[in-house]
Amino acid sequence: MAANGTGAPGADGAARVVAALDAASVRRYTTGQVILDEITWSVRSGEHWALLGANGAGKTTVLRLIGALMHPTTGTVEVLGHRLGRVDMRELRAHIGLVSSAQKVPQDATAHTVVLTGHTGTVQPLWRRYDTEVRERAHALLAELEIKELADRPYGVCSGGQRARILVARALMADPSLLLLDEPFNALDLPSREDLIDAMHRLAVNRSGLATITVTHHLEELSPAIGHVLLLKEGRVLTSGPAAEVLNGACMTECFGRPIEVSRHQGRWLARSGRA
């Protein structure tokens, strides 16, 4: 893949578009069901987005499009300067970081080995592909996520929060310009959730060019680094923009179909039912 289109800032300092959907729709061929309906949206380098909506709103489908895991039925999707349908999807995926609790990971592999597999984008390690520099990079990423002590611990005996941070380190092995997180907080207890939020905030602060998109159901899971929000409702964009403009009671009530109150404290968001 050519070096251009990586989403890094240009010579003029302007942030480049790393992902763009233009009237992108997805329909299920067997039933004709509309999953996404003409989604138009763009993400620039250094931006941190939350993707919110009720179950079935289309959040994961949007992430699959941007992750080069599927094509739109109509419309266009461009990722890292390459239009889907005109690029080798496998090669493009190698430049996109993806974190999902559904990822297949060998339970007996050590944390360091799991991170190494991010270099080759494989489930099982390809040992001949990992030289000293690659192995040291995996250790450095574990340290960056503040879990270097887990290097030799089997993934299967790590806690949920530790596993989530191992998967983030794995996703960063390709040094991506774009990091996608599909419900990374799923089933985490409170301390583990906060550890992961802190880790994501540090990444945003220390990696100025990295763009992230986080799918979640709970505002409490958003780090203070989240600056933009896209609300989806029934496969359509309800609204999008700066978090301070989108995360309010009116927008959230319309999105989720029940009265919701939104508050903010020290950069963190909280949503609760407005019903007595």
Short mmCIF file of C-alpha atoms in Angstrom, two decimals:
data_model
loop_
_atom_site.label_atom_id
_atom_site.label_comp_id
_atom_site.label_asym_id
_atom_site.label_seq_id
_atom_site.Cartn_x
_atom_site.Cartn_y
_atom_site.Cartn_z
CA MET A 1 0.00 0.00 0.00
CA ALA A 2 1.27 3.45 -0.85
CA ALA A 3 2.52 5.58 1.98
CA ASN A 4 0.13 8.44 1.19
CA GLY A 5 -3.36 8.47 2.62
CA THR A 6 -2.26 7.41 6.08
CA GLY A 7 -4.25 10.12 7.77
CA ALA A 8 -1.20 11.87 9.21
CA PRO A 9 -1.28 15.69 9.32
CA GLY A 10 -0.07 17.34 6.16
CA ALA A 11 2.73 19.84 5.75
CA ASP A 12 0.28 22.65 6.47
CA GLY A 13 -0.64 21.03 9.79
CA ALA A 14 -4.23 20.36 8.76
CA ALA A 15 -5.76 17.11 9.98
CA ARG A 16 -6.48 14.68 7.15
CA VAL A 17 -9.57 12.58 6.73
CA VAL A 18 -8.83 8.99 7.77
CA ALA A 19 -12.32 7.60 7.21
CA ALA A 20 -15.25 8.92 5.18
CA LEU A 21 -18.68 7.50 4.39
CA ASP A 22 -20.67 9.18 1.62
CA ALA A 23 -24.33 8.12 1.40
CA ALA A 24 -23.23 4.62 2.45
CA SER A 25 -26.08 2.13 2.76
CA VAL A 26 -26.13 -1.54 3.68
CA ARG A 27 -29.03 -3.82 2.82
CA ARG A 28 -29.48 -7.49 3.58
CA TYR A 29 -29.78 -9.20 0.21
CA THR A 30 -31.94 -12.08 1.41
CA THR A 31 -34.66 -9.92 2.98
CA GLY A 32 -34.06 -6.44 1.62
CA GLN A 33 -33.79 -5.14 5.18
CA VAL A 34 -32.06 -1.77 5.42
CA ILE A 35 -29.23 -1.96 7.99
CA LEU A 36 -27.71 1.45 7.23
CA ASP A 37 -29.47 4.18 5.28
CA GLU A 38 -27.27 6.72 3.46
CA ILE A 39 -24.71 7.40 6.20
CA THR A 40 -22.49 10.40 5.51
CA TRP A 41 -19.75 10.96 8.07
CA SER A 42 -16.02 11.64 8.26
CA VAL A 43 -13.27 11.23 10.85
CA ARG A 44 -10.00 13.16 10.83
CA SER A 45 -6.61 12.34 12.27
CA GLY A 46 -6.37 13.06 15.97
CA GLU A 47 -10.14 12.99 16.49
CA HIS A 48 -11.73 10.71 19.07
CA TRP A 49 -15.32 9.71 18.34
CA ALA A 50 -17.97 7.84 20.28
CA LEU A 51 -20.55 5.93 18.23
CA LEU A 52 -23.79 5.61 20.19
CA GLY A 53 -27.26 4.21 19.57
CA ALA A 54 -29.72 1.59 20.72
CA ASN A 55 -29.24 -2.09 19.90
CA GLY A 56 -29.81 -2.63 16.19
CA ALA A 57 -29.07 0.99 15.28
CA GLY A 58 -26.19 -0.08 12.98
CA LYS A 59 -23.16 0.81 15.10
CA THR A 60 -21.22 -2.40 14.51
CA THR A 61 -22.04 -2.31 10.78
CA VAL A 62 -20.54 1.19 10.53
CA LEU A 63 -17.44 -0.09 12.30
CA ARG A 64 -17.23 -3.06 9.92
CA LEU A 65 -17.33 -0.71 6.93
CA ILE A 66 -14.58 1.51 8.33
CA GLY A 67 -12.61 -1.57 9.39
CA ALA A 68 -12.60 -2.80 5.76
CA LEU A 69 -14.49 -5.94 6.77
CA MET A 70 -17.39 -5.40 4.34
CA HIS A 71 -18.50 -3.24 1.42
CA PRO A 72 -21.49 -0.90 1.35
CA THR A 73 -24.44 -1.92 -0.80
CA THR A 74 -24.56 1.61 -2.22
CA GLY A 75 -22.57 4.77 -1.62
CA THR A 76 -18.84 4.96 -0.96
CA VAL A 77 -16.45 4.33 1.92
CA GLU A 78 -12.88 5.62 1.97
CA VAL A 79 -10.41 4.57 4.65
CA LEU A 80 -6.85 5.90 4.94
CA GLY A 81 -7.20 7.44 1.49
CA HIS A 82 -8.38 4.26 -0.24
CA ARG A 83 -11.88 3.58 -1.53
CA LEU A 84 -13.38 0.21 -0.71
CA GLY A 85 -13.79 -1.74 -3.92
CA ARG A 86 -10.59 -0.32 -5.37
CA VAL A 87 -8.11 -1.65 -2.81
CA ASP A 88 -6.99 -4.99 -1.43
CA MET A 89 -9.13 -5.21 1.71
CA ARG A 90 -6.66 -7.53 3.46
CA GLU A 91 -3.80 -5.11 2.92
CA LEU A 92 -5.90 -2.17 4.08
CA ARG A 93 -6.97 -3.98 7.25
CA ALA A 94 -3.30 -4.38 8.19
CA HIS A 95 -3.17 -0.59 8.72
CA ILE A 96 -6.29 -0.39 10.91
CA GLY A 97 -6.30 -1.24 14.60
CA LEU A 98 -9.34 -3.19 15.79
CA VAL A 99 -10.26 -4.14 19.34
CA SER A 100 -13.26 -6.37 19.99
CA SER A 101 -14.17 -8.72 22.81
CA ALA A 102 -15.22 -11.17 20.10
CA GLN A 103 -11.67 -11.51 18.74
CA LYS A 104 -10.29 -15.04 18.73
CA VAL A 105 -7.22 -15.34 20.94
CA PRO A 106 -5.40 -18.53 22.00
CA GLN A 107 -6.10 -18.81 25.72
CA ASP A 108 -2.75 -20.43 26.50
CA ALA A 109 -0.70 -17.80 24.65
CA THR A 110 1.15 -15.31 26.83
CA ALA A 111 0.22 -11.64 26.74
CA HIS A 112 3.47 -10.89 24.89
CA THR A 113 2.67 -13.53 22.27
CA VAL A 114 -0.85 -12.16 21.78
CA VAL A 115 0.58 -8.69 21.18
CA LEU A 116 3.12 -10.13 18.74
CA THR A 117 0.33 -11.56 16.59
CA GLY A 118 -0.78 -7.99 15.92
CA HIS A 119 2.34 -7.61 13.77
CA THR A 120 1.17 -10.32 11.39
CA GLY A 121 -2.58 -9.91 11.86
CA THR A 122 -2.93 -13.60 12.66
CA VAL A 123 -4.58 -15.59 15.44
CA GLN A 124 -1.63 -17.94 15.91
CA PRO A 125 1.93 -16.56 16.13
CA LEU A 126 4.19 -16.72 13.08
CA TRP A 127 7.48 -16.95 14.95
CA ARG A 128 9.78 -16.51 11.95
CA ARG A 129 8.24 -13.08 11.31
CA TYR A 130 9.15 -11.67 14.73
CA ASP A 131 12.69 -10.37 14.95
CA THR A 132 14.25 -8.73 17.99
CA GLU A 133 12.91 -5.30 17.08
CA VAL A 134 9.34 -6.60 16.78
CA ARG A 135 9.57 -8.46 20.08
CA GLU A 136 10.91 -5.37 21.83
CA ARG A 137 8.09 -3.30 20.36
CA ALA A 138 5.54 -5.71 21.83
CA HIS A 139 7.16 -5.31 25.25
CA ALA A 140 7.12 -1.51 24.85
CA LEU A 141 3.41 -1.53 24.06
CA LEU A 142 2.65 -3.65 27.11
CA ALA A 143 4.56 -1.07 29.15
CA GLU A 144 2.68 1.78 27.47
CA LEU A 145 -0.62 0.15 28.49
CA GLU A 146 0.84 -0.31 32.01
CA ILE A 147 0.62 -4.10 31.93
CA LYS A 148 4.25 -5.07 31.32
CA GLU A 149 4.08 -7.46 34.29
CA LEU A 150 1.65 -9.60 32.27
CA ALA A 151 4.15 -10.36 29.50
CA ASP A 152 4.59 -14.02 30.50
CA ARG A 153 1.09 -14.61 31.85
CA PRO A 154 -1.30 -16.77 29.77
CA TYR A 155 -4.06 -14.67 28.23
CA GLY A 156 -6.71 -17.09 29.51
CA VAL A 157 -5.96 -16.38 33.18
CA CYS A 158 -5.87 -12.59 32.80
CA SER A 159 -8.81 -10.55 34.05
CA GLY A 160 -11.28 -8.97 31.66
CA GLY A 161 -9.70 -5.55 32.04
CA GLN A 162 -6.22 -6.95 31.50
CA ARG A 163 -7.38 -8.77 28.37
CA ALA A 164 -8.88 -5.57 26.99
CA ARG A 165 -5.60 -3.70 27.39
CA ILE A 166 -3.66 -6.62 25.87
CA LEU A 167 -5.93 -6.40 22.81
CA VAL A 168 -5.34 -2.65 22.57
CA ALA A 169 -1.59 -3.26 22.65
CA ARG A 170 -2.04 -5.92 19.97
CA ALA A 171 -3.98 -3.49 17.77
CA LEU A 172 -1.22 -0.89 18.12
CA MET A 173 1.48 -3.26 16.80
CA ALA A 174 0.71 -2.13 13.24
CA ASP A 175 1.18 1.52 14.31
CA PRO A 176 -2.27 2.36 12.92
CA SER A 177 -3.58 5.84 12.15
CA LEU A 178 -7.06 4.60 13.03
CA LEU A 179 -8.09 2.54 16.06
CA LEU A 180 -11.58 1.00 16.23
CA LEU A 181 -12.99 -0.22 19.54
CA ASP A 182 -16.15 -2.31 19.41
CA GLU A 183 -17.66 -2.37 22.92
CA PRO A 184 -14.25 -2.80 24.60
CA PHE A 185 -15.79 -2.36 28.05
CA ASN A 186 -18.16 -5.31 27.69
CA ALA A 187 -18.50 -7.25 30.99
CA LEU A 188 -15.76 -5.28 32.77
CA ASP A 189 -16.11 -4.52 36.47
CA LEU A 190 -15.72 -0.94 37.71
CA PRO A 191 -11.95 -0.99 38.45
CA SER A 192 -11.20 -2.69 35.12
CA ARG A 193 -13.41 -0.22 33.26
CA GLU A 194 -11.61 2.72 34.84
CA ASP A 195 -8.19 1.23 34.06
CA LEU A 196 -9.14 0.92 30.40
CA ILE A 197 -10.59 4.44 30.29
CA ASP A 198 -7.37 5.79 31.77
CA ALA A 199 -5.35 3.84 29.19
CA MET A 200 -7.41 5.22 26.30
CA HIS A 201 -7.02 8.75 27.64
CA ARG A 202 -3.24 8.34 27.81
CA LEU A 203 -3.15 7.08 24.23
CA ALA A 204 -5.09 10.11 23.06
CA VAL A 205 -2.72 12.45 24.88
CA ASN A 206 0.50 10.72 23.81
CA ARG A 207 -0.41 9.84 20.21
CA SER A 208 -1.57 13.11 18.69
CA GLY A 209 -2.15 11.72 15.20
CA LEU A 210 -4.17 8.69 16.24
CA ALA A 211 -7.90 8.74 15.50
CA THR A 212 -10.23 6.48 17.49
CA ILE A 213 -13.85 5.38 17.17
CA THR A 214 -15.42 3.75 20.22
CA VAL A 215 -18.74 1.89 20.13
CA THR A 216 -20.37 1.72 23.54
CA HIS A 217 -23.77 1.74 25.22
CA HIS A 218 -22.81 3.81 28.26
CA LEU A 219 -21.67 7.44 28.48
CA GLU A 220 -19.81 6.56 31.67
CA GLU A 221 -17.37 4.56 29.52
CA LEU A 222 -16.22 7.59 27.52
CA SER A 223 -12.82 8.99 28.39
CA PRO A 224 -12.35 12.77 28.64
CA ALA A 225 -10.50 12.51 25.32
CA ILE A 226 -13.73 11.81 23.42
CA GLY A 227 -14.38 15.04 21.57
CA HIS A 228 -16.99 14.02 18.99
CA VAL A 229 -20.11 11.87 18.99
CA LEU A 230 -22.23 10.25 16.28
CA LEU A 231 -25.76 9.20 17.27
CA LEU A 232 -27.38 6.49 15.15
CA LYS A 233 -31.07 5.66 15.18
CA GLU A 234 -32.59 2.87 13.07
CA GLY A 235 -29.68 2.86 10.64
CA ARG A 236 -29.63 6.62 10.08
CA VAL A 237 -27.54 9.46 11.43
CA LEU A 238 -29.62 11.28 14.02
CA THR A 239 -26.92 13.88 14.70
CA SER A 240 -23.16 14.20 14.96
CA GLY A 241 -20.65 16.77 16.10
CA PRO A 242 -18.73 17.98 19.16
CA ALA A 243 -19.56 15.96 22.27
CA ALA A 244 -20.64 19.05 24.20
CA GLU A 245 -23.28 19.76 21.54
CA VAL A 246 -24.54 16.21 20.99
CA LEU A 247 -24.53 14.75 24.50
CA ASN A 248 -27.57 16.44 25.94
CA GLY A 249 -30.94 15.29 27.21
CA ALA A 250 -32.87 16.22 24.08
CA CYS A 251 -30.60 14.35 21.64
CA MET A 252 -30.19 11.30 23.86
CA THR A 253 -33.95 11.12 24.54
CA GLU A 254 -34.68 11.18 20.82
CA CYS A 255 -31.98 8.60 20.12
CA PHE A 256 -33.02 6.06 22.74
CA GLY A 257 -36.76 6.71 22.88
CA ARG A 258 -37.08 7.43 26.59
CA PRO A 259 -36.45 10.48 28.80
CA ILE A 260 -32.72 10.76 29.52
CA GLU A 261 -30.84 13.30 31.59
CA VAL A 262 -27.17 13.95 30.78
CA SER A 263 -24.60 15.52 33.08
CA ARG A 264 -20.84 16.01 33.08
CA HIS A 265 -18.33 16.03 35.90
CA GLN A 266 -14.58 16.60 35.52
CA GLY A 267 -14.67 15.70 31.85
CA ARG A 268 -16.71 12.51 32.31
CA TRP A 269 -20.29 11.99 31.13
CA LEU A 270 -23.25 10.45 32.94
CA ALA A 271 -26.67 9.48 31.56
CA ARG A 272 -29.68 8.37 33.55
CA SER A 273 -33.39 7.98 33.02
CA GLY A 274 -35.32 11.21 33.49
CA ARG A 275 -38.30 9.33 34.84
CA ALA A 276 -39.17 9.73 38.50
#
